[in-house]
PDB file of C-alpha atoms in Angstrom:
ATOM      1  CA  MET A   1     -15.582  12.039 -38.091  1.00 54.00           C
ATOM      2  CA  ASN A   2     -15.957  12.071 -34.351  1.00 57.00           C
ATOM      3  CA  THR A   3     -13.962  15.066 -33.152  1.00 64.00           C
ATOM      4  CA  ASN A   4     -14.414  14.116 -29.519  1.00 88.00           C
ATOM      5  CA  ASP A   5     -12.576  10.825 -29.860  1.00 95.00           C
ATOM      6  CA  LYS A   6     -11.507   9.756 -26.372  1.00 97.00           C
ATOM      7  CA  LEU A   7      -9.905   6.634 -24.987  1.00 97.00           C
ATOM      8  CA  LEU A   8     -11.861   5.387 -21.964  1.00 97.00           C
ATOM      9  CA  ILE A   9     -10.157   3.109 -19.455  1.00 97.00           C
ATOM     10  CA  GLY A  10     -11.853   2.248 -16.191  1.00 95.00           C
ATOM     11  CA  GLY A  11     -13.957   5.409 -16.284  1.00 95.00           C
ATOM     12  CA  HIS A  12     -10.948   7.650 -17.001  1.00 96.00           C
ATOM     13  CA  GLU A  13     -10.805   9.595 -20.241  1.00 97.00           C
ATOM     14  CA  PHE A  14      -7.669  10.139 -22.322  1.00 97.00           C
ATOM     15  CA  SER A  15      -7.133  12.173 -25.489  1.00 97.00           C
ATOM     16  CA  SER A  16      -3.812  10.500 -26.257  1.00 97.00           C
ATOM     17  CA  ARG A  17      -3.667   6.949 -27.582  1.00 98.00           C
ATOM     18  CA  PHE A  18       0.050   6.524 -27.025  1.00 98.00           C
ATOM     19  CA  ILE A  19       1.137   4.994 -23.714  1.00 97.00           C
ATOM     20  CA  LEU A  20       4.749   5.684 -22.828  1.00 96.00           C
ATOM     21  CA  GLY A  21       7.135   3.327 -21.053  1.00 96.00           C
ATOM     22  CA  SER A  22       9.792   4.937 -18.869  1.00 95.00           C
ATOM     23  CA  GLY A  23      12.434   2.193 -18.723  1.00 94.00           C
ATOM     24  CA  LYS A  24      15.957   2.074 -20.094  1.00 94.00           C
ATOM     25  CA  TYR A  25      16.530   5.767 -20.693  1.00 92.00           C
ATOM     26  CA  SER A  26      17.689   8.763 -18.717  1.00 91.00           C
ATOM     27  CA  LEU A  27      15.256  10.416 -16.295  1.00 92.00           C
ATOM     28  CA  SER A  28      16.238  13.739 -17.837  1.00 88.00           C
ATOM     29  CA  LEU A  29      14.597  12.640 -21.118  1.00 91.00           C
ATOM     30  CA  ILE A  30      11.246  11.744 -19.576  1.00 92.00           C
ATOM     31  CA  GLU A  31       9.746  15.200 -19.762  1.00 93.00           C
ATOM     32  CA  ALA A  32      10.657  15.560 -23.443  1.00 94.00           C
ATOM     33  CA  ALA A  33       9.397  12.029 -24.178  1.00 94.00           C
ATOM     34  CA  VAL A  34       6.043  12.773 -22.540  1.00 95.00           C
ATOM     35  CA  LYS A  35       5.755  16.099 -24.330  1.00 95.00           C
ATOM     36  CA  TYR A  36       6.679  14.925 -27.824  1.00 97.00           C
ATOM     37  CA  ALA A  37       4.735  11.668 -27.561  1.00 96.00           C
ATOM     38  CA  GLY A  38       1.750  13.590 -26.218  1.00 96.00           C
ATOM     39  CA  ALA A  39       1.479  10.824 -23.604  1.00 96.00           C
ATOM     40  CA  GLU A  40      -1.097  11.003 -20.814  1.00 97.00           C
ATOM     41  CA  LEU A  41      -0.294   7.567 -19.358  1.00 97.00           C
ATOM     42  CA  ILE A  42       3.204   6.462 -18.383  1.00 97.00           C
ATOM     43  CA  THR A  43       4.296   3.095 -17.029  1.00 97.00           C
ATOM     44  CA  LEU A  44       6.595   2.640 -14.039  1.00 97.00           C
ATOM     45  CA  ALA A  45       8.075  -0.321 -12.199  1.00 97.00           C
ATOM     46  CA  VAL A  46       8.300  -1.047  -8.457  1.00 97.00           C
ATOM     47  CA  ARG A  47      11.722  -1.951  -7.084  1.00 96.00           C
ATOM     48  CA  ARG A  48      13.632  -1.791  -3.816  1.00 96.00           C
ATOM     49  CA  ALA A  49      13.807   1.901  -2.970  1.00 94.00           C
ATOM     50  CA  GLN A  50      16.801   4.049  -3.685  1.00 88.00           C
ATOM     51  CA  THR A  51      18.053   6.440  -1.036  1.00 87.00           C
ATOM     52  CA  LYS A  52      17.206  10.120  -1.224  1.00 83.00           C
ATOM     53  CA  GLU A  53      20.518  11.082  -2.848  1.00 88.00           C
ATOM     54  CA  HIS A  54      19.289   9.299  -5.973  1.00 90.00           C
ATOM     55  CA  GLU A  55      16.962  11.067  -8.342  1.00 90.00           C
ATOM     56  CA  ASN A  56      13.367   9.894  -8.146  1.00 91.00           C
ATOM     57  CA  ILE A  57      11.433   9.286 -11.332  1.00 93.00           C
ATOM     58  CA  LEU A  58       8.314  10.921  -9.854  1.00 93.00           C
ATOM     59  CA  ASP A  59      10.146  14.256  -9.854  1.00 92.00           C
ATOM     60  CA  TYR A  60      10.567  14.010 -13.628  1.00 93.00           C
ATOM     61  CA  ILE A  61       7.024  13.162 -14.681  1.00 94.00           C
ATOM     62  CA  PRO A  62       5.021  16.240 -15.680  1.00 93.00           C
ATOM     63  CA  GLU A  63       1.865  17.011 -13.730  1.00 92.00           C
ATOM     64  CA  GLY A  64      -1.376  15.699 -15.170  1.00 93.00           C
ATOM     65  CA  VAL A  65       0.181  12.480 -16.492  1.00 96.00           C
ATOM     66  CA  THR A  66      -1.505   9.355 -15.124  1.00 96.00           C
ATOM     67  CA  LEU A  67       0.828   6.732 -13.668  1.00 96.00           C
ATOM     68  CA  LEU A  68       0.467   3.127 -14.711  1.00 97.00           C
ATOM     69  CA  PRO A  69       2.635   0.963 -12.436  1.00 98.00           C
ATOM     70  CA  ASN A  70       3.480  -2.447 -13.835  1.00 97.00           C
ATOM     71  CA  THR A  71       4.037  -5.714 -12.008  1.00 98.00           C
ATOM     72  CA  SER A  72       7.229  -6.571 -13.868  1.00 96.00           C
ATOM     73  CA  GLY A  73       9.346  -9.088 -12.043  1.00 95.00           C
ATOM     74  CA  ALA A  74       6.268 -11.068 -10.970  1.00 97.00           C
ATOM     75  CA  ARG A  75       6.434 -14.767 -11.874  1.00 97.00           C
ATOM     76  CA  ASN A  76       2.944 -15.651 -10.731  1.00 98.00           C
ATOM     77  CA  ALA A  77      -0.367 -14.043  -9.752  1.00 98.00           C
ATOM     78  CA  ASP A  78       0.492 -13.769  -6.063  1.00 98.00           C
ATOM     79  CA  GLU A  79       3.677 -11.836  -6.763  1.00 97.00           C
ATOM     80  CA  ALA A  80       1.812  -9.559  -9.169  1.00 98.00           C
ATOM     81  CA  VAL A  81      -0.851  -8.863  -6.536  1.00 98.00           C
ATOM     82  CA  ARG A  82       1.849  -8.095  -3.985  1.00 97.00           C
ATOM     83  CA  ILE A  83       3.562  -5.611  -6.340  1.00 97.00           C
ATOM     84  CA  ALA A  84       0.242  -3.986  -7.283  1.00 97.00           C
ATOM     85  CA  ARG A  85      -0.660  -3.401  -3.640  1.00 97.00           C
ATOM     86  CA  LEU A  86       2.752  -1.843  -2.969  1.00 97.00           C
ATOM     87  CA  ALA A  87       2.344   0.356  -6.050  1.00 97.00           C
ATOM     88  CA  ARG A  88      -1.009   1.586  -4.790  1.00 97.00           C
ATOM     89  CA  GLU A  89       0.507   2.231  -1.353  1.00 96.00           C
ATOM     90  CA  LEU A  90       3.012   4.494  -3.105  1.00 95.00           C
ATOM     91  CA  GLY A  91       0.014   6.738  -3.538  1.00 89.00           C
ATOM     92  CA  CYS A  92      -0.323   7.319  -7.250  1.00 84.00           C
ATOM     93  CA  GLY A  93      -3.736   5.932  -8.088  1.00 93.00           C
ATOM     94  CA  ASP A  94      -5.453   2.655  -8.857  1.00 97.00           C
ATOM     95  CA  PHE A  95      -4.106   1.830 -12.296  1.00 98.00           C
ATOM     96  CA  VAL A  96      -1.984  -1.286 -12.678  1.00 98.00           C
ATOM     97  CA  LYS A  97      -0.550  -3.054 -15.690  1.00 98.00           C
ATOM     98  CA  VAL A  98      -0.443  -6.737 -14.782  1.00 98.00           C
ATOM     99  CA  GLU A  99       2.630  -8.333 -16.278  1.00 98.00           C
ATOM    100  CA  ILE A 100       3.529 -11.900 -15.285  1.00 98.00           C
ATOM    101  CA  MET A 101       6.378 -13.816 -16.858  1.00 96.00           C
ATOM    102  CA  ARG A 102       7.696 -17.255 -16.115  1.00 91.00           C
ATOM    103  CA  ASP A 103      10.018 -17.346 -19.053  1.00 87.00           C
ATOM    104  CA  THR A 104      13.161 -15.214 -19.003  1.00 89.00           C
ATOM    105  CA  LYS A 105      14.311 -15.914 -22.561  1.00 92.00           C
ATOM    106  CA  TYR A 106      11.295 -14.662 -24.525  1.00 93.00           C
ATOM    107  CA  LEU A 107       9.588 -12.830 -21.629  1.00 94.00           C
ATOM    108  CA  LEU A 108       6.216 -14.160 -22.732  1.00 96.00           C
ATOM    109  CA  PRO A 109       3.319 -13.488 -20.365  1.00 97.00           C
ATOM    110  CA  ASP A 110       1.658 -16.292 -18.427  1.00 98.00           C
ATOM    111  CA  ASN A 111      -1.970 -15.921 -19.506  1.00 98.00           C
ATOM    112  CA  ALA A 112      -3.499 -18.167 -16.835  1.00 98.00           C
ATOM    113  CA  GLU A 113      -1.756 -16.415 -13.935  1.00 98.00           C
ATOM    114  CA  THR A 114      -2.603 -13.063 -15.531  1.00 98.00           C
ATOM    115  CA  VAL A 115      -6.314 -13.911 -15.458  1.00 98.00           C
ATOM    116  CA  ARG A 116      -5.999 -14.951 -11.810  1.00 98.00           C
ATOM    117  CA  ALA A 117      -4.221 -11.710 -10.799  1.00 98.00           C
ATOM    118  CA  THR A 118      -6.708  -9.618 -12.771  1.00 98.00           C
ATOM    119  CA  GLU A 119      -9.599 -11.192 -10.903  1.00 98.00           C
ATOM    120  CA  ILE A 120      -8.057 -10.544  -7.477  1.00 98.00           C
ATOM    121  CA  LEU A 121      -6.974  -6.978  -8.244  1.00 98.00           C
ATOM    122  CA  SER A 122     -10.168  -5.826  -9.937  1.00 98.00           C
ATOM    123  CA  LYS A 123     -12.097  -7.018  -6.869  1.00 98.00           C
ATOM    124  CA  GLU A 124      -9.793  -4.821  -4.774  1.00 98.00           C
ATOM    125  CA  GLY A 125     -10.745  -1.783  -6.846  1.00 98.00           C
ATOM    126  CA  PHE A 126      -7.732  -1.608  -9.128  1.00 98.00           C
ATOM    127  CA  ILE A 127      -8.089  -0.497 -12.741  1.00 98.00           C
ATOM    128  CA  VAL A 128      -6.415  -3.539 -14.234  1.00 98.00           C
ATOM    129  CA  MET A 129      -4.715  -3.456 -17.625  1.00 98.00           C
ATOM    130  CA  PRO A 130      -3.369  -6.961 -18.223  1.00 98.00           C
ATOM    131  CA  TYR A 131      -0.493  -7.621 -20.611  1.00 98.00           C
ATOM    132  CA  MET A 132      -1.153 -10.910 -22.388  1.00 98.00           C
ATOM    133  CA  TYR A 133      -0.385 -13.240 -25.271  1.00 98.00           C
ATOM    134  CA  PRO A 134      -3.133 -12.579 -27.834  1.00 98.00           C
ATOM    135  CA  ASP A 135      -5.532 -15.446 -27.299  1.00 98.00           C
ATOM    136  CA  LEU A 136      -9.285 -14.953 -27.642  1.00 98.00           C
ATOM    137  CA  ASN A 137     -10.245 -17.331 -24.842  1.00 98.00           C
ATOM    138  CA  THR A 138      -7.873 -15.632 -22.414  1.00 98.00           C
ATOM    139  CA  ALA A 139      -9.148 -12.220 -23.490  1.00 98.00           C
ATOM    140  CA  ARG A 140     -12.715 -13.343 -22.703  1.00 98.00           C
ATOM    141  CA  ASP A 141     -11.565 -14.631 -19.326  1.00 98.00           C
ATOM    142  CA  LEU A 142      -9.922 -11.257 -18.671  1.00 98.00           C
ATOM    143  CA  VAL A 143     -13.178  -9.462 -19.482  1.00 98.00           C
ATOM    144  CA  ASN A 144     -14.991 -11.704 -17.004  1.00 98.00           C
ATOM    145  CA  ALA A 145     -12.231 -11.152 -14.441  1.00 98.00           C
ATOM    146  CA  GLY A 146     -12.881  -7.404 -14.524  1.00 98.00           C
ATOM    147  CA  ALA A 147     -10.076  -6.095 -16.728  1.00 98.00           C
ATOM    148  CA  ALA A 148     -10.337  -2.455 -17.839  1.00 98.00           C
ATOM    149  CA  SER A 149      -8.474  -3.100 -21.081  1.00 98.00           C
ATOM    150  CA  VAL A 150      -6.596  -5.938 -22.739  1.00 98.00           C
ATOM    151  CA  MET A 151      -2.949  -5.488 -23.761  1.00 98.00           C
ATOM    152  CA  PRO A 152      -1.830  -8.105 -26.290  1.00 98.00           C
ATOM    153  CA  LEU A 153       1.823  -8.300 -27.302  1.00 98.00           C
ATOM    154  CA  ALA A 154       2.872  -7.580 -30.887  1.00 98.00           C
ATOM    155  CA  SER A 155       6.159  -9.479 -30.478  1.00 97.00           C
ATOM    156  CA  PRO A 156       8.490 -10.227 -27.561  1.00 96.00           C
ATOM    157  CA  ILE A 157       9.160  -7.357 -25.152  1.00 95.00           C
ATOM    158  CA  GLY A 158      12.040  -5.146 -26.170  1.00 95.00           C
ATOM    159  CA  SER A 159      12.460  -6.843 -29.563  1.00 96.00           C
ATOM    160  CA  ASN A 160      11.236  -3.991 -31.818  1.00 97.00           C
ATOM    161  CA  LYS A 161      10.068  -6.738 -34.207  1.00 97.00           C
ATOM    162  CA  GLY A 162       6.621  -5.343 -34.848  1.00 97.00           C
ATOM    163  CA  LEU A 163       3.219  -6.932 -35.357  1.00 98.00           C
ATOM    164  CA  ALA A 164       4.188 -10.613 -35.417  1.00 97.00           C
ATOM    165  CA  THR A 165       0.814 -11.511 -33.857  1.00 98.00           C
ATOM    166  CA  LYS A 166      -1.203  -9.206 -36.102  1.00 98.00           C
ATOM    167  CA  ASP A 167      -3.971 -11.629 -37.130  1.00 98.00           C
ATOM    168  CA  PHE A 168      -4.608 -12.656 -33.527  1.00 98.00           C
ATOM    169  CA  ILE A 169      -4.698  -9.083 -32.276  1.00 98.00           C
ATOM    170  CA  GLN A 170      -7.276  -8.390 -34.987  1.00 98.00           C
ATOM    171  CA  ILE A 171      -9.455 -11.167 -33.572  1.00 98.00           C
ATOM    172  CA  LEU A 172      -9.336  -9.482 -30.144  1.00 98.00           C
ATOM    173  CA  ILE A 173     -10.185  -6.096 -31.670  1.00 98.00           C
ATOM    174  CA  ASP A 174     -13.143  -7.647 -33.501  1.00 98.00           C
ATOM    175  CA  GLU A 175     -14.494  -9.719 -30.614  1.00 98.00           C
ATOM    176  CA  ILE A 176     -13.607  -8.047 -27.311  1.00 98.00           C
ATOM    177  CA  ASP A 177     -15.643  -5.151 -25.995  1.00 97.00           C
ATOM    178  CA  LEU A 178     -12.771  -3.470 -24.118  1.00 98.00           C
ATOM    179  CA  PRO A 179      -9.964  -1.212 -25.345  1.00 98.00           C
ATOM    180  CA  ILE A 180      -7.337  -3.394 -27.026  1.00 98.00           C
ATOM    181  CA  ILE A 181      -3.952  -1.774 -26.437  1.00 98.00           C
ATOM    182  CA  VAL A 182      -1.035  -3.201 -28.374  1.00 98.00           C
ATOM    183  CA  ASP A 183       1.884  -3.522 -25.981  1.00 96.00           C
ATOM    184  CA  ALA A 184       5.413  -4.877 -26.468  1.00 95.00           C
ATOM    185  CA  GLY A 185       7.374  -5.347 -29.632  1.00 96.00           C
ATOM    186  CA  ILE A 186       6.263  -2.266 -31.570  1.00 97.00           C
ATOM    187  CA  GLY A 187       9.548  -0.934 -32.923  1.00 97.00           C
ATOM    188  CA  ARG A 188       8.629   1.628 -35.574  1.00 98.00           C
ATOM    189  CA  PRO A 189       6.048   4.359 -36.024  1.00 98.00           C
ATOM    190  CA  SER A 190       4.743   2.544 -39.129  1.00 98.00           C
ATOM    191  CA  GLN A 191       3.944  -0.498 -36.957  1.00 98.00           C
ATOM    192  CA  ALA A 192       2.146   1.664 -34.405  1.00 98.00           C
ATOM    193  CA  CYS A 193       0.209   3.254 -37.242  1.00 98.00           C
ATOM    194  CA  GLU A 194      -0.750  -0.159 -38.610  1.00 98.00           C
ATOM    195  CA  ALA A 195      -1.990  -1.315 -35.202  1.00 98.00           C
ATOM    196  CA  MET A 196      -4.154   1.799 -34.967  1.00 98.00           C
ATOM    197  CA  GLU A 197      -5.476   1.315 -38.518  1.00 98.00           C
ATOM    198  CA  MET A 198      -6.545  -2.175 -37.426  1.00 98.00           C
ATOM    199  CA  GLY A 199      -8.676  -0.615 -34.709  1.00 98.00           C
ATOM    200  CA  ALA A 200      -6.436  -0.902 -31.677  1.00 98.00           C
ATOM    201  CA  ALA A 201      -7.539   1.568 -29.008  1.00 98.00           C
ATOM    202  CA  ALA A 202      -3.970   2.583 -28.210  1.00 98.00           C
ATOM    203  CA  VAL A 203      -0.347   1.538 -28.538  1.00 98.00           C
ATOM    204  CA  MET A 204       2.272   1.307 -25.829  1.00 98.00           C
ATOM    205  CA  CYS A 205       6.023   1.641 -26.498  1.00 97.00           C
ATOM    206  CA  ASN A 206       9.186   1.803 -24.489  1.00 96.00           C
ATOM    207  CA  THR A 207      12.175   0.154 -26.166  1.00 97.00           C
ATOM    208  CA  ALA A 208      11.362   1.683 -29.556  1.00 97.00           C
ATOM    209  CA  LEU A 209      12.023   5.074 -27.987  1.00 96.00           C
ATOM    210  CA  ALA A 210      14.761   4.045 -25.548  1.00 95.00           C
ATOM    211  CA  THR A 211      16.878   2.573 -28.355  1.00 96.00           C
ATOM    212  CA  ALA A 212      16.144   5.280 -30.934  1.00 96.00           C
ATOM    213  CA  GLY A 213      18.870   7.668 -32.071  1.00 96.00           C
ATOM    214  CA  ASP A 214      16.969  10.769 -30.943  1.00 96.00           C
ATOM    215  CA  LEU A 215      14.334   9.957 -28.368  1.00 96.00           C
ATOM    216  CA  PRO A 216      12.217  13.148 -28.452  1.00 96.00           C
ATOM    217  CA  VAL A 217      12.098  13.150 -32.263  1.00 97.00           C
ATOM    218  CA  MET A 218      11.092   9.483 -32.286  1.00 97.00           C
ATOM    219  CA  ALA A 219       8.438  10.226 -29.653  1.00 97.00           C
ATOM    220  CA  ASP A 220       7.041  12.891 -31.959  1.00 97.00           C
ATOM    221  CA  ALA A 221       7.082  10.432 -34.881  1.00 98.00           C
ATOM    222  CA  PHE A 222       5.126   7.886 -32.809  1.00 98.00           C
ATOM    223  CA  ARG A 223       2.569  10.502 -31.799  1.00 98.00           C
ATOM    224  CA  GLN A 224       1.969  11.392 -35.429  1.00 98.00           C
ATOM    225  CA  ALA A 225       1.829   7.738 -36.484  1.00 98.00           C
ATOM    226  CA  VAL A 226      -0.713   6.853 -33.801  1.00 98.00           C
ATOM    227  CA  GLU A 227      -2.848   9.860 -34.710  1.00 97.00           C
ATOM    228  CA  ALA A 228      -2.663   9.020 -38.426  1.00 98.00           C
ATOM    229  CA  GLY A 229      -3.576   5.385 -37.815  1.00 98.00           C
ATOM    230  CA  ARG A 230      -6.495   6.368 -35.601  1.00 98.00           C
ATOM    231  CA  LYS A 231      -7.825   8.789 -38.203  1.00 97.00           C
ATOM    232  CA  ALA A 232      -7.508   6.142 -40.908  1.00 97.00           C
ATOM    233  CA  TYR A 233      -9.405   3.642 -38.776  1.00 98.00           C
ATOM    234  CA  LEU A 234     -12.175   6.125 -37.969  1.00 97.00           C
ATOM    235  CA  SER A 235     -12.488   7.185 -41.593  1.00 96.00           C
ATOM    236  CA  GLY A 236     -12.813   3.575 -42.748  1.00 96.00           C
ATOM    237  CA  LEU A 237      -9.991   2.134 -44.852  1.00 94.00           C
ATOM    238  CA  GLY A 238     -10.460   1.809 -48.578  1.00 93.00           C
ATOM    239  CA  ARG A 239     -11.276  -1.671 -49.804  1.00 94.00           C
ATOM    240  CA  VAL A 240      -8.680  -4.129 -51.178  1.00 94.00           C
ATOM    241  CA  LEU A 241      -9.196  -5.895 -54.511  1.00 94.00           C
ATOM    242  CA  MET A 242      -8.250  -9.568 -54.414  1.00 93.00           C
ATOM    243  CA  ARG A 243      -7.495  -9.568 -58.168  1.00 95.00           C
ATOM    244  CA  GLY A 244      -7.315  -7.145 -61.036  1.00 92.00           C
ATOM    245  CA  GLY A 245      -7.286  -3.399 -60.786  1.00 92.00           C
ATOM    246  CA  ALA A 246      -9.813  -0.603 -60.874  1.00 90.00           C
ATOM    247  CA  PRO A 247      -9.040   2.741 -62.504  1.00 87.00           C
ATOM    248  CA  SER A 248      -9.257   5.762 -60.284  1.00 88.00           C
ATOM    249  CA  ASP A 249     -10.589   7.745 -63.231  1.00 85.00           C
ATOM    250  CA  THR A 250     -12.839   6.770 -66.055  1.00 78.00           C
ATOM    251  CA  LEU A 251     -11.029   5.186 -69.042  1.00 73.00           C
ATOM    252  CA  THR A 252     -13.725   5.881 -71.593  1.00 72.00           C
ATOM    253  CA  GLY A 253     -12.194   9.198 -72.617  1.00 74.00           C
ATOM    254  CA  PHE A 254     -12.225  10.955 -76.007  1.00 79.00           C
ATOM    255  CA  LEU A 255      -9.392   8.862 -77.479  1.00 77.00           C
ATOM    256  CA  ARG A 256     -11.575   5.768 -77.825  1.00 71.00           C
ATOM    257  CA  ASP A 257     -14.812   7.333 -78.688  1.00 63.00           C
TER     258      ASP A 257
ATOM    259  CA  MET B   1      18.598  -9.220  13.296  1.00 94.00           C
ATOM    260  CA  VAL B   2      16.062  -7.691  10.937  1.00 96.00           C
ATOM    261  CA  LYS B   3      16.239  -8.260   7.205  1.00 96.00           C
ATOM    262  CA  ILE B   4      15.765  -4.963   5.358  1.00 96.00           C
ATOM    263  CA  ASN B   5      15.706  -5.140   1.560  1.00 96.00           C
ATOM    264  CA  GLY B   6      17.558  -8.438   1.687  1.00 95.00           C
ATOM    265  CA  LYS B   7      20.309  -7.379   4.110  1.00 94.00           C
ATOM    266  CA  GLU B   8      20.553  -8.172   7.833  1.00 96.00           C
ATOM    267  CA  HIS B   9      20.577  -5.160  10.170  1.00 94.00           C
ATOM    268  CA  GLU B  10      20.779  -4.705  13.952  1.00 94.00           C
ATOM    269  CA  ALA B  11      17.415  -2.986  13.982  1.00 94.00           C
ATOM    270  CA  ALA B  12      15.204  -4.912  16.428  1.00 95.00           C
ATOM    271  CA  GLY B  13      13.177  -2.497  18.555  1.00 96.00           C
ATOM    272  CA  LYS B  14      13.161   0.308  15.997  1.00 97.00           C
ATOM    273  CA  THR B  15      10.014   1.695  14.406  1.00 97.00           C
ATOM    274  CA  ILE B  16       9.367   1.624  10.658  1.00 97.00           C
ATOM    275  CA  ALA B  17       9.661   5.425  10.714  1.00 97.00           C
ATOM    276  CA  GLN B  18      13.202   5.059  12.091  1.00 96.00           C
ATOM    277  CA  LEU B  19      14.157   2.401   9.548  1.00 96.00           C
ATOM    278  CA  VAL B  20      12.980   4.639   6.700  1.00 95.00           C
ATOM    279  CA  LEU B  21      14.917   7.566   8.148  1.00 94.00           C
ATOM    280  CA  ASP B  22      18.066   5.521   8.955  1.00 93.00           C
ATOM    281  CA  GLY B  23      18.055   4.027   5.470  1.00 93.00           C
ATOM    282  CA  GLY B  24      18.079   7.483   3.903  1.00 93.00           C
ATOM    283  CA  TYR B  25      14.724   7.165   2.184  1.00 94.00           C
ATOM    284  CA  LYS B  26      12.116   9.848   1.601  1.00 92.00           C
ATOM    285  CA  PRO B  27       8.974   8.572   3.404  1.00 92.00           C
ATOM    286  CA  GLU B  28       6.668  10.087   0.774  1.00 92.00           C
ATOM    287  CA  ARG B  29       8.476   8.163  -1.984  1.00 93.00           C
ATOM    288  CA  VAL B  30       8.408   4.654  -0.484  1.00 96.00           C
ATOM    289  CA  ALA B  31       6.019   1.882   0.453  1.00 97.00           C
ATOM    290  CA  VAL B  32       6.890  -0.542   3.240  1.00 97.00           C
ATOM    291  CA  GLU B  33       6.089  -4.196   3.758  1.00 97.00           C
ATOM    292  CA  LEU B  34       6.642  -5.965   7.080  1.00 97.00           C
ATOM    293  CA  ASN B  35       6.624  -9.749   6.751  1.00 97.00           C
ATOM    294  CA  LEU B  36       4.681  -9.421   3.474  1.00 96.00           C
ATOM    295  CA  ASP B  37       2.005  -7.107   4.942  1.00 96.00           C
ATOM    296  CA  ILE B  38       1.897  -3.479   3.866  1.00 97.00           C
ATOM    297  CA  VAL B  39       2.484  -0.979   6.670  1.00 97.00           C
ATOM    298  CA  PRO B  40       0.344   2.146   6.027  1.00 96.00           C
ATOM    299  CA  LYS B  41       2.223   5.429   6.391  1.00 95.00           C
ATOM    300  CA  ALA B  42       0.029   6.394   9.354  1.00 95.00           C
ATOM    301  CA  LYS B  43       1.445   3.403  11.251  1.00 96.00           C
ATOM    302  CA  TYR B  44       5.170   3.998  10.598  1.00 97.00           C
ATOM    303  CA  ASN B  45       5.598   5.616  14.021  1.00 96.00           C
ATOM    304  CA  ASP B  46       4.023   2.863  16.097  1.00 96.00           C
ATOM    305  CA  THR B  47       5.080  -0.258  14.194  1.00 97.00           C
ATOM    306  CA  VAL B  48       8.130  -1.777  15.901  1.00 97.00           C
ATOM    307  CA  VAL B  49      10.258  -4.471  14.268  1.00 97.00           C
ATOM    308  CA  LYS B  50      11.642  -7.461  16.129  1.00 96.00           C
ATOM    309  CA  ASP B  51      14.286 -10.118  15.573  1.00 96.00           C
ATOM    310  CA  GLY B  52      13.573 -12.284  12.544  1.00 96.00           C
ATOM    311  CA  ASP B  53      11.330  -9.722  10.842  1.00 97.00           C
ATOM    312  CA  SER B  54      11.667  -9.049   7.153  1.00 97.00           C
ATOM    313  CA  VAL B  55      11.112  -5.541   5.803  1.00 97.00           C
ATOM    314  CA  GLU B  56      10.871  -4.416   2.190  1.00 97.00           C
ATOM    315  CA  ILE B  57      11.128  -0.728   1.332  1.00 97.00           C
ATOM    316  CA  VAL B  58      10.201  -0.084  -2.300  1.00 97.00           C
ATOM    317  CA  GLY B  59       9.711   2.820  -4.661  1.00 96.00           C
ATOM    318  CA  PHE B  60       9.039   3.595  -8.314  1.00 96.00           C
ATOM    319  CA  VAL B  61      11.680   3.333 -11.032  1.00 95.00           C
ATOM    320  CA  GLY B  62      11.462   3.531 -14.803  1.00 94.00           C
ATOM    321  CA  GLY B  63       9.800   0.569 -16.490  1.00 95.00           C
ATOM    322  CA  GLY B  64       7.724  -0.487 -19.456  1.00 93.00           C
TER     323      GLY B  64
END
């Protein structure tokens, strides 16, 4: 097995394959979440600034963790581009997770606008990680638009419903020559593990941790699940029989001889 | 009047640096847009706002 198994995104190398969201939980838990999840990439959002009496999330993120600002709140490509430029002006690197939603009930991404924003931002030197509905044609368009990875949803954001789009994510993993990072909807470590067994390059979670009973312990569980799934994928999963069974030891023993 | 983060303020004639200071923000933790164009930090001191301008002062918060 490859012991130097790294995740490469836009020329940057990561040992961890778990991307951590930072929304909907206390800033005081961020350090523990990063530590137990083993996360090297953490997402953030851009909003109207809070005054200096308020705590700032940047003071809670351990050194060495790469920031991945998202464009949440954007309803079209132009708004996403505007947010991405502001995020870069905040001075924390060139990564951006493009996230464009027109629909507020299911929060499903707008694939066409996402392709458009990806094209603009990658030309401006951003490392673009677009969140998308798992569609092969869109994924190909994202590759051509200069995306650094493709982030298909497993199920609606914040739902914890797991790999509802499993078969379509598998198509992206099989056909797209960029890291496929399963984002949104992963609710349990077993689902993260399954995504990794399928060959996903990484998994991103936020709500699964934010709504867990004990966040640091759940972060640890996700780290282990992602590592287990990755190892299983690299080792090559055992085959599945469509019918019948096959003994795991020889049946022609002394009793029948 | 100058619109700052959605609210009208008597701020015409002030620099971006003053607006950031008056608003109680840490300059190193914000990014500023003036009428949809980003104002680089190096220009905070010599960018003056006028009546009718719209300013956005943003920062990072938790998100997924």
